[in-house]
Backbone as JSON Lines, residues from 0, in Angstrom:
{"i":0,"aa":"W","n":[92.13,107.55,-13.84],"ca":[93.24,106.52,-14.51],"c":[94.6,107.64,-14.32]}
{"i":1,"aa":"L","n":[94.69,109.1,-14.21],"ca":[95.58,109.58,-13.33],"c":[96.04,109.6,-12.3]}
{"i":2,"aa":"A","n":[95.34,109.56,-11.19],"ca":[95.73,108.58,-9.91],"c":[96.63,107.79,-10.33]}
{"i":3,"aa":"F","n":[96.64,106.97,-11.01],"ca":[97.15,105.33,-10.98],"c":[98.65,105.07,-10.75]}
{"i":4,"aa":"P","n":[99.21,105.91,-12.03],"ca":[100.78,106.31,-11.74],"c":[101.42,107.39,-10.52]}
{"i":5,"aa":"V","n":[101.01,107.86,-9.63],"ca":[100.92,108.8,-8.77],"c":[100.9,107.49,-7.35]}
{"i":6,"aa":"L","n":[100.06,106.4,-7.52],"ca":[99.92,105.5,-6.39],"c":[101.17,104.93,-6.5]}
{"i":7,"aa":"I","n":[101.92,104.3,-7.82],"ca":[102.61,103.48,-8.05],"c":[104.1,104.29,-7.7]}
{"i":8,"aa":"I","n":[104.3,105.48,-7.92],"ca":[105.2,106.17,-7.49],"c":[105.26,105.99,-6.15]}
{"i":9,"aa":"L","n":[104.04,106.38,-5.26],"ca":[104.3,106.27,-3.96],"c":[104.57,105.07,-3.08]}
{"i":10,"aa":"T","n":[104.11,104.33,-3.63],"ca":[104.23,102.68,-3.45],"c":[105.79,102.15,-3.28]}
{"i":11,"aa":"V","n":[106.59,102.19,-4.57],"ca":[107.93,102.29,-4.7],"c":[108.4,103.21,-3.79]}
{"i":12,"aa":"K","n":[108.28,104.76,-3.03],"ca":[109.36,105.12,-2.2],"c":[108.96,104.74,-1.15]}
{"i":13,"aa":"K","n":[107.31,104.07,-0.72],"ca":[107.06,103.39,0.39],"c":[108.22,102.25,0.63]}
{"i":14,"aa":"V","n":[107.99,101.58,0.08],"ca":[109.18,100.18,0.1],"c":[110.67,100.54,0.01]}
{"i":15,"aa":"L","n":[110.93,101.38,-0.95],"ca":[112.32,101.86,-0.96],"c":[113.12,102.6,0.77]}
{"i":16,"aa":"G","n":[111.98,102.8,1.13],"ca":[112.17,103.95,2.4],"c":[111.79,103.79,4.01]}
{"i":17,"aa":"Q","n":[111.76,102.56,3.83],"ca":[111.68,101.97,5.1],"c":[112.65,101.68,6.39]}
{"i":18,"aa":"D","n":[113.16,103.12,6.29],"ca":[114.86,102.89,7.57],"c":[113.85,104.05,8.62]}
{"i":19,"aa":"A","n":[113.1,104.72,8.46],"ca":[112.63,104.95,9.43],"c":[111.63,104.35,10.62]}
{"i":20,"aa":"V","n":[110.53,103.65,9.44],"ca":[109.88,102.86,10.27],"c":[110.4,101.53,11.22]}
{"i":21,"aa":"I","n":[111.32,100.98,9.95],"ca":[112.17,100.34,10.67],"c":[112.82,100.51,11.8]}
{"i":22,"aa":"A","n":[112.96,101.78,11.85],"ca":[114.02,102.65,13.39],"c":[113.02,102.52,14.81]}
{"i":23,"aa":"V","n":[112.22,102.65,14.39],"ca":[111.23,103.27,15.38],"c":[110.5,101.48,16.05]}
{"i":24,"aa":"I","n":[110.5,100.99,14.96],"ca":[109.69,99.47,15.5],"c":[111.51,98.84,16.27]}
{"i":25,"aa":"E","n":[112.6,99.01,15.88],"ca":[113.43,97.67,16.47],"c":[113.72,99.16,17.87]}
{"i":26,"aa":"Q","n":[112.94,100.02,18.09],"ca":[113.57,100.83,19.03],"c":[112.44,99.83,20.38]}
{"i":27,"aa":"Q","n":[111.22,99.83,19.6],"ca":[110.18,99.2,20.44],"c":[110.36,97.4,20.93]}
{"i":28,"aa":"S","n":[110.26,96.64,19.89],"ca":[110.82,95.33,19.74],"c":[112.17,95.29,19.48]}
{"i":29,"aa":"P","n":[113.2,95.15,20.12],"ca":[115.02,94.57,19.67],"c":[114.35,93.0,19.01]}
{"i":30,"aa":"G","n":[115.28,93.3,17.87],"ca":[115.15,92.46,17.26],"c":[114.08,91.45,15.96]}
{"i":31,"aa":"C","n":[112.79,92.66,16.2],"ca":[111.68,92.02,15.11],"c":[112.04,92.98,13.82]}
{"i":32,"aa":"A","n":[112.31,93.58,13.51],"ca":[112.96,94.51,12.93],"c":[113.52,93.47,11.74]}
{"i":33,"aa":"E","n":[114.13,93.13,12.17],"ca":[115.05,91.58,11.26],"c":[113.97,90.93,10.11]}
{"i":34,"aa":"L","n":[113.04,90.65,11.15],"ca":[111.73,89.8,10.21],"c":[111.34,90.77,8.95]}
{"i":35,"aa":"I","n":[111.72,92.16,9.01],"ca":[110.78,92.83,8.1],"c":[112.02,93.11,6.88]}
{"i":36,"aa":"P","n":[111.19,92.58,5.71],"ca":[111.89,92.34,4.38],"c":[112.61,93.97,3.55]}
{"i":37,"aa":"Q","n":[113.66,94.31,4.11],"ca":[114.55,95.71,4.15],"c":[114.79,95.77,2.44]}
{"i":38,"aa":"V","n":[114.0,95.78,1.41],"ca":[114.16,96.12,0.31],"c":[115.27,97.17,-0.6]}
{"i":39,"aa":"G","n":[115.25,98.02,-0.02],"ca":[115.86,99.11,-0.32],"c":[117.91,98.21,-0.13]}
{"i":40,"aa":"N","n":[118.11,97.6,0.37],"ca":[119.0,97.07,0.69],"c":[119.38,95.45,0.14]}
{"i":41,"aa":"F","n":[118.54,94.93,-0.55],"ca":[118.54,94.03,-0.87],"c":[119.43,93.7,-2.26]}
{"i":42,"aa":"S","n":[120.1,92.72,-2.37],"ca":[120.21,92.39,-3.86],"c":[120.02,93.11,-5.01]}
{"i":43,"aa":"S","n":[120.56,92.98,-6.16],"ca":[119.78,93.46,-7.43],"c":[118.37,92.23,-7.81]}
{"i":44,"aa":"A","n":[119.42,91.03,-7.7],"ca":[118.37,90.32,-7.8],"c":[117.05,90.05,-6.63]}
{"i":45,"aa":"G","n":[117.27,90.11,-5.93],"ca":[116.16,90.84,-4.55],"c":[115.22,91.63,-4.87]}
{"i":46,"aa":"K","n":[116.04,93.23,-5.02],"ca":[115.47,94.06,-5.81],"c":[113.92,93.63,-6.88]}
{"i":47,"aa":"L","n":[114.99,92.87,-7.66],"ca":[113.86,92.62,-9.27],"c":[112.92,91.67,-9.01]}
{"i":48,"aa":"L","n":[112.79,90.44,-8.1],"ca":[112.21,90.26,-7.63],"c":[110.61,90.77,-6.42]}
{"i":49,"aa":"A","n":[111.45,92.12,-6.53],"ca":[110.38,92.53,-5.18],"c":[109.66,93.66,-5.93]}
{"i":50,"aa":"F","n":[109.89,93.94,-7.13],"ca":[109.56,94.81,-7.94],"c":[108.56,94.22,-9.09]}
{"i":51,"aa":"T","n":[109.12,92.84,-9.55],"ca":[108.31,91.94,-10.08],"c":[106.63,91.59,-9.39]}
{"i":52,"aa":"Y","n":[106.9,91.21,-7.98],"ca":[105.13,91.01,-7.57],"c":[104.82,92.27,-7.44]}
{"i":53,"aa":"L","n":[105.4,93.72,-7.2],"ca":[105.16,94.62,-6.76],"c":[104.22,95.08,-8.25]}
{"i":54,"aa":"S","n":[104.82,94.49,-9.6],"ca":[104.66,94.91,-11.03],"c":[102.81,93.95,-11.13]}
{"i":55,"aa":"A","n":[103.21,92.68,-10.64],"ca":[101.76,91.96,-10.8],"c":[100.95,92.28,-9.63]}
{"i":56,"aa":"E","n":[100.88,93.34,-8.51],"ca":[100.05,93.49,-7.95],"c":[99.35,95.05,-8.94]}
{"i":57,"aa":"F","n":[100.12,95.71,-9.32],"ca":[99.45,96.93,-10.12],"c":[98.87,96.3,-11.54]}
{"i":58,"aa":"A","n":[99.52,95.36,-12.0],"ca":[98.73,94.82,-13.36],"c":[97.13,94.37,-12.79]}
{"i":59,"aa":"F","n":[97.51,93.61,-11.33],"ca":[95.46,93.08,-11.01],"c":[94.88,94.6,-10.56]}
{"i":60,"aa":"Y","n":[95.37,95.59,-10.18],"ca":[94.9,97.16,-9.96],"c":[94.16,96.85,-11.21]}
{"i":61,"aa":"A","n":[95.16,97.97,-12.46],"ca":[94.76,98.06,-13.81],"c":[93.89,97.78,-14.02]}
{"i":62,"aa":"A","n":[94.14,95.75,-14.11],"ca":[93.04,95.11,-15.03],"c":[91.55,95.72,-14.3]}
{"i":63,"aa":"L","n":[91.18,95.57,-13.19],"ca":[90.46,95.92,-12.53],"c":[89.38,97.07,-12.63]}
{"i":64,"aa":"L","n":[90.37,98.41,-12.54],"ca":[90.14,99.49,-13.06],"c":[89.93,100.21,-14.69]}
{"i":65,"aa":"G","n":[90.38,99.27,-15.66],"ca":[89.94,98.88,-16.59],"c":[88.54,98.76,-16.9]}
{"i":66,"aa":"I","n":[88.05,97.8,-15.96],"ca":[87.04,96.53,-16.66],"c":[86.31,97.85,-15.92]}
{"i":67,"aa":"A","n":[86.25,98.45,-14.76],"ca":[85.34,99.28,-14.01],"c":[85.34,100.38,-15.12]}
{"i":68,"aa":"H","n":[86.35,101.22,-15.56],"ca":[85.95,101.76,-16.47],"c":[84.85,101.61,-17.67]}
{"i":69,"aa":"M","n":[85.07,100.4,-18.37],"ca":[84.39,100.49,-19.44],"c":[82.97,100.15,-18.63]}
{"i":70,"aa":"T","n":[82.78,99.01,-17.88],"ca":[81.36,99.22,-17.26],"c":[80.43,100.51,-16.86]}
{"i":71,"aa":"I","n":[81.73,101.31,-16.18],"ca":[81.03,102.77,-15.82],"c":[80.44,103.35,-17.36]}
{"i":72,"aa":"H","n":[81.35,103.26,-18.12],"ca":[81.18,103.9,-19.15],"c":[79.6,103.13,-20.55]}
{"i":73,"aa":"H","n":[79.35,101.54,-19.77],"ca":[78.19,100.95,-20.2],"c":[76.74,102.06,-19.96]}
{"i":74,"aa":"F","n":[77.26,101.58,-18.52],"ca":[75.87,102.36,-17.69],"c":[75.43,103.98,-18.04]}
{"i":75,"aa":"A","n":[76.93,104.56,-18.53],"ca":[76.48,106.26,-19.0],"c":[75.53,105.51,-20.47]}
{"i":76,"aa":"R","n":[75.52,105.37,-20.43],"ca":[74.89,104.69,-22.35],"c":[73.64,103.86,-21.41]}
{"i":77,"aa":"G","n":[73.53,103.99,-20.47],"ca":[72.15,103.33,-20.73],"c":[72.04,102.09,-20.82]}
{"i":78,"aa":"R","n":[73.16,101.48,-21.05],"ca":[73.57,99.8,-20.86],"c":[73.85,98.93,-19.58]}
{"i":79,"aa":"I","n":[72.55,98.94,-18.72],"ca":[73.0,98.51,-17.73],"c":[72.68,96.49,-17.54]}
{"i":80,"aa":"F","n":[71.42,96.53,-18.25],"ca":[70.94,95.01,-18.18],"c":[71.13,94.52,-19.56]}
{"i":81,"aa":"V","n":[72.4,94.29,-19.84],"ca":[72.77,93.84,-20.67],"c":[74.12,92.79,-20.33]}
{"i":82,"aa":"E","n":[74.62,91.76,-21.52],"ca":[75.44,90.8,-21.58],"c":[76.94,91.34,-20.62]}
{"i":83,"aa":"A","n":[77.11,92.45,-21.38],"ca":[78.33,93.43,-21.15],"c":[78.67,93.2,-19.86]}
{"i":84,"aa":"T","n":[77.63,93.59,-19.17],"ca":[77.67,93.59,-17.46],"c":[77.84,92.64,-17.14]}
{"i":85,"aa":"L","n":[77.1,92.25,-17.45],"ca":[77.45,90.45,-16.95],"c":[79.21,89.83,-16.65]}
{"i":86,"aa":"R","n":[79.19,89.72,-18.0],"ca":[80.43,89.86,-18.58],"c":[81.64,89.88,-17.81]}
{"i":87,"aa":"A","n":[81.41,91.53,-17.14],"ca":[82.6,92.37,-16.82],"c":[81.97,91.72,-15.14]}
{"i":88,"aa":"L","n":[80.88,91.93,-14.09],"ca":[81.04,91.31,-13.15],"c":[81.24,89.85,-12.98]}
{"i":89,"aa":"G","n":[81.28,88.82,-14.21],"ca":[81.77,88.16,-13.75],"c":[83.35,87.56,-13.32]}
{"i":90,"aa":"I","n":[83.94,88.45,-14.41],"ca":[85.65,88.43,-14.42],"c":[86.09,89.15,-13.38]}
{"i":91,"aa":"V","n":[85.24,90.18,-13.11],"ca":[85.49,91.24,-11.35],"c":[85.93,89.71,-10.21]}
{"i":92,"aa":"G","n":[84.86,89.14,-10.15],"ca":[84.31,88.54,-9.27],"c":[84.96,87.59,-9.33]}
{"i":93,"aa":"L","n":[85.32,86.57,-10.08],"ca":[86.62,85.72,-10.27],"c":[88.17,85.81,-10.44]}
{"i":94,"aa":"M","n":[88.29,88.13,-10.83],"ca":[89.86,87.92,-10.35],"c":[89.31,88.06,-8.73]}
{"i":95,"aa":"I","n":[88.87,88.71,-7.59],"ca":[88.67,89.15,-6.83],"c":[88.74,87.79,-5.21]}
{"i":96,"aa":"A","n":[88.13,86.81,-6.17],"ca":[88.33,85.61,-5.55],"c":[89.24,85.21,-5.46]}
{"i":97,"aa":"A","n":[89.97,85.13,-6.88],"ca":[91.27,84.1,-6.78],"c":[92.35,85.07,-6.53]}
{"i":98,"aa":"W","n":[92.27,86.52,-6.11],"ca":[93.53,86.87,-6.01],"c":[94.34,86.68,-4.9]}
{"i":99,"aa":"P","n":[93.42,86.44,-3.55],"ca":[94.29,86.07,-2.56],"c":[95.06,84.56,-2.57]}
{"i":100,"aa":"V","n":[94.6,83.94,-3.32],"ca":[95.01,82.5,-3.7],"c":[96.41,82.63,-3.76]}
{"i":101,"aa":"F","n":[96.37,83.5,-5.43],"ca":[97.56,84.06,-6.09],"c":[98.18,84.94,-5.0]}
{"i":102,"aa":"D","n":[97.97,85.85,-4.17],"ca":[98.81,86.74,-3.6],"c":[99.51,85.25,-2.69]}
{"i":103,"aa":"L","n":[98.72,84.54,-1.87],"ca":[99.75,83.97,-0.7],"c":[100.28,83.07,-1.37]}
{"i":104,"aa":"I","n":[100.22,82.44,-2.62],"ca":[101.28,81.87,-3.29],"c":[102.61,82.69,-3.92]}
{"i":105,"aa":"A","n":[102.14,83.55,-4.05],"ca":[103.71,84.38,-5.04],"c":[104.18,85.05,-3.59]}
{"i":106,"aa":"L","n":[103.41,85.4,-2.43],"ca":[104.07,85.89,-1.72],"c":[104.8,84.73,-0.9]}
{"i":107,"aa":"N","n":[105.28,83.82,-0.55],"ca":[105.54,82.55,-0.61],"c":[106.68,81.98,-1.45]}
{"i":108,"aa":"I","n":[106.36,82.25,-2.65],"ca":[107.68,81.79,-3.53],"c":[108.66,82.88,-3.32]}
{"i":109,"aa":"V","n":[108.1,84.32,-3.33],"ca":[109.22,85.53,-3.76],"c":[109.98,85.02,-2.15]}
{"i":110,"aa":"H","n":[109.19,85.14,-0.84],"ca":[110.32,84.83,0.08],"c":[111.47,84.09,-0.18]}
{"i":111,"aa":"Y","n":[110.71,82.51,-0.4],"ca":[112.26,81.37,-0.17],"c":[112.51,82.27,-1.05]}
{"i":112,"aa":"A","n":[112.54,83.0,-2.4],"ca":[113.67,83.12,-3.89],"c":[114.31,84.65,-3.02]}
{"i":113,"aa":"W","n":[113.78,85.24,-1.52],"ca":[114.74,85.81,-1.25],"c":[115.85,85.34,-0.32]}
{"i":114,"aa":"T","n":[115.19,84.37,0.41],"ca":[115.82,83.74,1.41],"c":[117.31,83.19,0.25]}
{"i":115,"aa":"L","n":[116.48,82.16,-0.97],"ca":[118.1,82.07,-1.85],"c":[118.61,82.76,-2.48]}
{"i":116,"aa":"T","n":[118.92,84.22,-2.18],"ca":[119.69,85.09,-2.56],"c":[120.29,86.0,-2.05]}
{"i":117,"aa":"N","n":[120.1,85.49,0.06],"ca":[120.62,85.76,0.9],"c":[120.41,87.22,1.31]}
{"i":118,"aa":"D","n":[119.13,87.2,0.55],"ca":[118.22,88.6,1.2],"c":[117.92,88.82,2.69]}
{"i":119,"aa":"M","n":[117.43,87.57,2.26],"ca":[116.0,87.33,4.12],"c":[117.05,86.39,4.99]}
{"i":120,"aa":"K","n":[117.32,85.85,6.42],"ca":[117.94,85.4,6.97],"c":[116.89,83.9,6.86]}
{"i":121,"aa":"S","n":[116.03,83.87,7.05],"ca":[115.45,82.46,7.06],"c":[114.1,82.52,6.29]}
{"i":122,"aa":"F","n":[113.18,81.39,5.87],"ca":[112.42,81.31,5.01],"c":[111.28,80.91,6.33]}
{"i":123,"aa":"E","n":[110.06,81.51,6.27],"ca":[108.83,81.0,7.35],"c":[108.18,81.57,6.53]}
{"i":124,"aa":"P","n":[107.37,80.08,6.2],"ca":[105.84,80.24,5.26],"c":[105.1,81.39,5.89]}
{"i":125,"aa":"H","n":[103.92,82.24,4.87],"ca":[102.99,82.53,5.42],"c":[102.0,81.82,5.16]}
{"i":126,"aa":"Y","n":[100.68,81.6,6.04],"ca":[99.66,80.85,6.11],"c":[98.33,81.72,5.77]}
{"i":127,"aa":"L","n":[98.74,82.9,6.1],"ca":[97.6,83.85,6.0],"c":[97.0,84.46,4.76]}
{"i":128,"aa":"F","n":[95.72,83.38,5.33],"ca":[94.57,83.7,3.72],"c":[93.62,85.05,3.95]}
{"i":129,"aa":"D","n":[93.73,85.82,2.73],"ca":[92.88,87.43,3.51],"c":[91.35,86.52,2.85]}
{"i":130,"aa":"V","n":[90.63,86.72,3.93],"ca":[89.53,85.83,4.13],"c":[88.6,87.54,3.44]}
{"i":131,"aa":"G","n":[88.39,88.59,3.41],"ca":[87.93,89.5,3.13],"c":[87.7,89.56,1.41]}
{"i":132,"aa":"P","n":[88.78,89.82,0.55],"ca":[88.28,89.93,-0.95],"c":[88.07,89.02,-1.55]}
{"i":133,"aa":"F","n":[87.98,87.9,-1.15],"ca":[87.64,85.86,-1.42],"c":[86.59,86.14,-1.45]}
{"i":134,"aa":"G","n":[85.49,86.62,-0.08],"ca":[84.26,87.14,-0.08],"c":[83.66,87.98,-0.74]}
{"i":135,"aa":"V","n":[84.0,89.11,-0.95],"ca":[83.94,89.64,-1.99],"c":[83.65,89.76,-3.5]}
{"i":136,"aa":"G","n":[84.65,88.55,-3.92],"ca":[84.03,88.06,-5.17],"c":[83.43,87.38,-5.02]}
{"i":137,"aa":"L","n":[83.16,86.55,-4.06],"ca":[81.96,85.63,-3.99],"c":[80.69,86.11,-3.75]}
{"i":138,"aa":"L","n":[80.48,87.16,-3.38],"ca":[79.31,88.1,-3.42],"c":[79.23,88.86,-4.61]}
{"i":139,"aa":"I","n":[80.26,89.31,-5.47],"ca":[79.9,90.06,-6.48],"c":[79.92,89.04,-7.62]}
{"i":140,"aa":"L","n":[79.57,87.57,-7.58],"ca":[79.56,86.37,-8.82],"c":[77.83,85.82,-8.46]}
{"i":141,"aa":"T","n":[77.61,86.74,-7.23],"ca":[76.44,86.26,-6.81],"c":[75.43,87.56,-6.95]}
{"i":142,"aa":"L","n":[75.64,88.72,-7.34],"ca":[75.08,89.65,-8.05],"c":[75.05,89.41,-8.73]}
{"i":143,"aa":"R","n":[76.08,89.21,-9.84],"ca":[76.13,88.24,-10.87],"c":[75.17,87.82,-11.57]}
{"i":144,"aa":"A","n":[75.16,86.25,-11.12],"ca":[73.83,85.99,-10.62],"c":[72.94,86.46,-10.88]}
{"i":145,"aa":"A","n":[72.09,86.73,-9.94],"ca":[71.11,87.81,-9.6],"c":[70.53,88.54,-10.58]}
{"i":146,"aa":"L","n":[71.41,89.11,-11.43],"ca":[71.86,90.19,-12.42],"c":[71.14,89.49,-13.62]}
{"i":147,"aa":"Q","n":[71.36,88.42,-14.02],"ca":[71.55,87.37,-15.19],"c":[70.07,86.67,-14.49]}
{"i":148,"aa":"H","n":[69.62,86.39,-13.73],"ca":[68.17,86.41,-13.53],"c":[67.33,87.43,-13.82]}
{"i":149,"aa":"A","n":[67.51,89.1,-13.58],"ca":[67.18,90.3,-14.12],"c":[67.04,90.06,-15.77]}
{"i":150,"aa":"I","n":[68.03,89.82,-16.39],"ca":[68.16,90.45,-17.27],"c":[67.36,89.19,-18.21]}
{"i":151,"aa":"A","n":[66.99,87.78,-17.81],"ca":[66.23,87.06,-18.21],"c":[64.64,87.54,-17.92]}
{"i":152,"aa":"L","n":[64.37,88.14,-16.99],"ca":[62.95,88.47,-16.94],"c":[62.19,89.48,-17.3]}
{"i":153,"aa":"K","n":[63.44,90.18,-17.51],"ca":[63.01,92.15,-18.49],"c":[63.04,91.24,-20.0]}
{"i":154,"aa":"Q","n":[63.87,90.37,-20.25],"ca":[64.15,89.91,-22.01],"c":[62.39,89.25,-22.59]}
{"i":155,"aa":"E","n":[62.23,88.5,-21.35],"ca":[60.87,87.57,-20.95],"c":[59.66,88.54,-21.12]}
{"i":156,"aa":"N","n":[59.32,89.82,-20.05],"ca":[58.95,90.77,-19.95],"c":[58.74,91.62,-21.45]}
{"i":157,"aa":"E","n":[59.59,92.12,-22.35],"ca":[59.94,92.2,-23.33],"c":[58.79,91.76,-24.71]}
{"i":158,"aa":"L","n":[59.01,90.6,-24.35],"ca":[58.49,89.55,-25.06],"c":[57.05,89.73,-25.18]}
{"i":159,"aa":"T","n":[56.63,89.61,-23.75],"ca":[55.08,89.67,-23.67],"c":[54.34,90.73,-24.09]}
{"i":160,"aa":"I","n":[53.1,90.22,-24.8],"ca":[51.98,91.35,-25.36],"c":[50.97,91.75,-24.47]}
């Protein structure tokens, strides 16, 4: 938990301090640097959009971290095969599987809004769907189903005399 604010500060500094990276890109590929959003040079509305988008990302990661913290707390107390674990795995699986969809939609909305505020020259829709997190989310949901079956078998075994 202590590292989370540090991560936020480093990300904000990275977003605002892109000048050196953009200079290198401009040297290697003239004209390509114009395609990279330079948030430090945006209008107030453009910066607000960028930090709203970043805030949504940080809220997502904070929620995942909170759920992981609660689940580890349950595990430390020996409560592994319980409904709380199933609920946490279901929430985490759905969150991770839904994140690429949300991110793709939000990124396109933010980029379009940046063209409306004249912070970007043109709007180019992004169609890159991140399959990795989607697959991980589905894998976690599959593990949840297996754990649900294991809990049912455990409860059945406890009732056997």
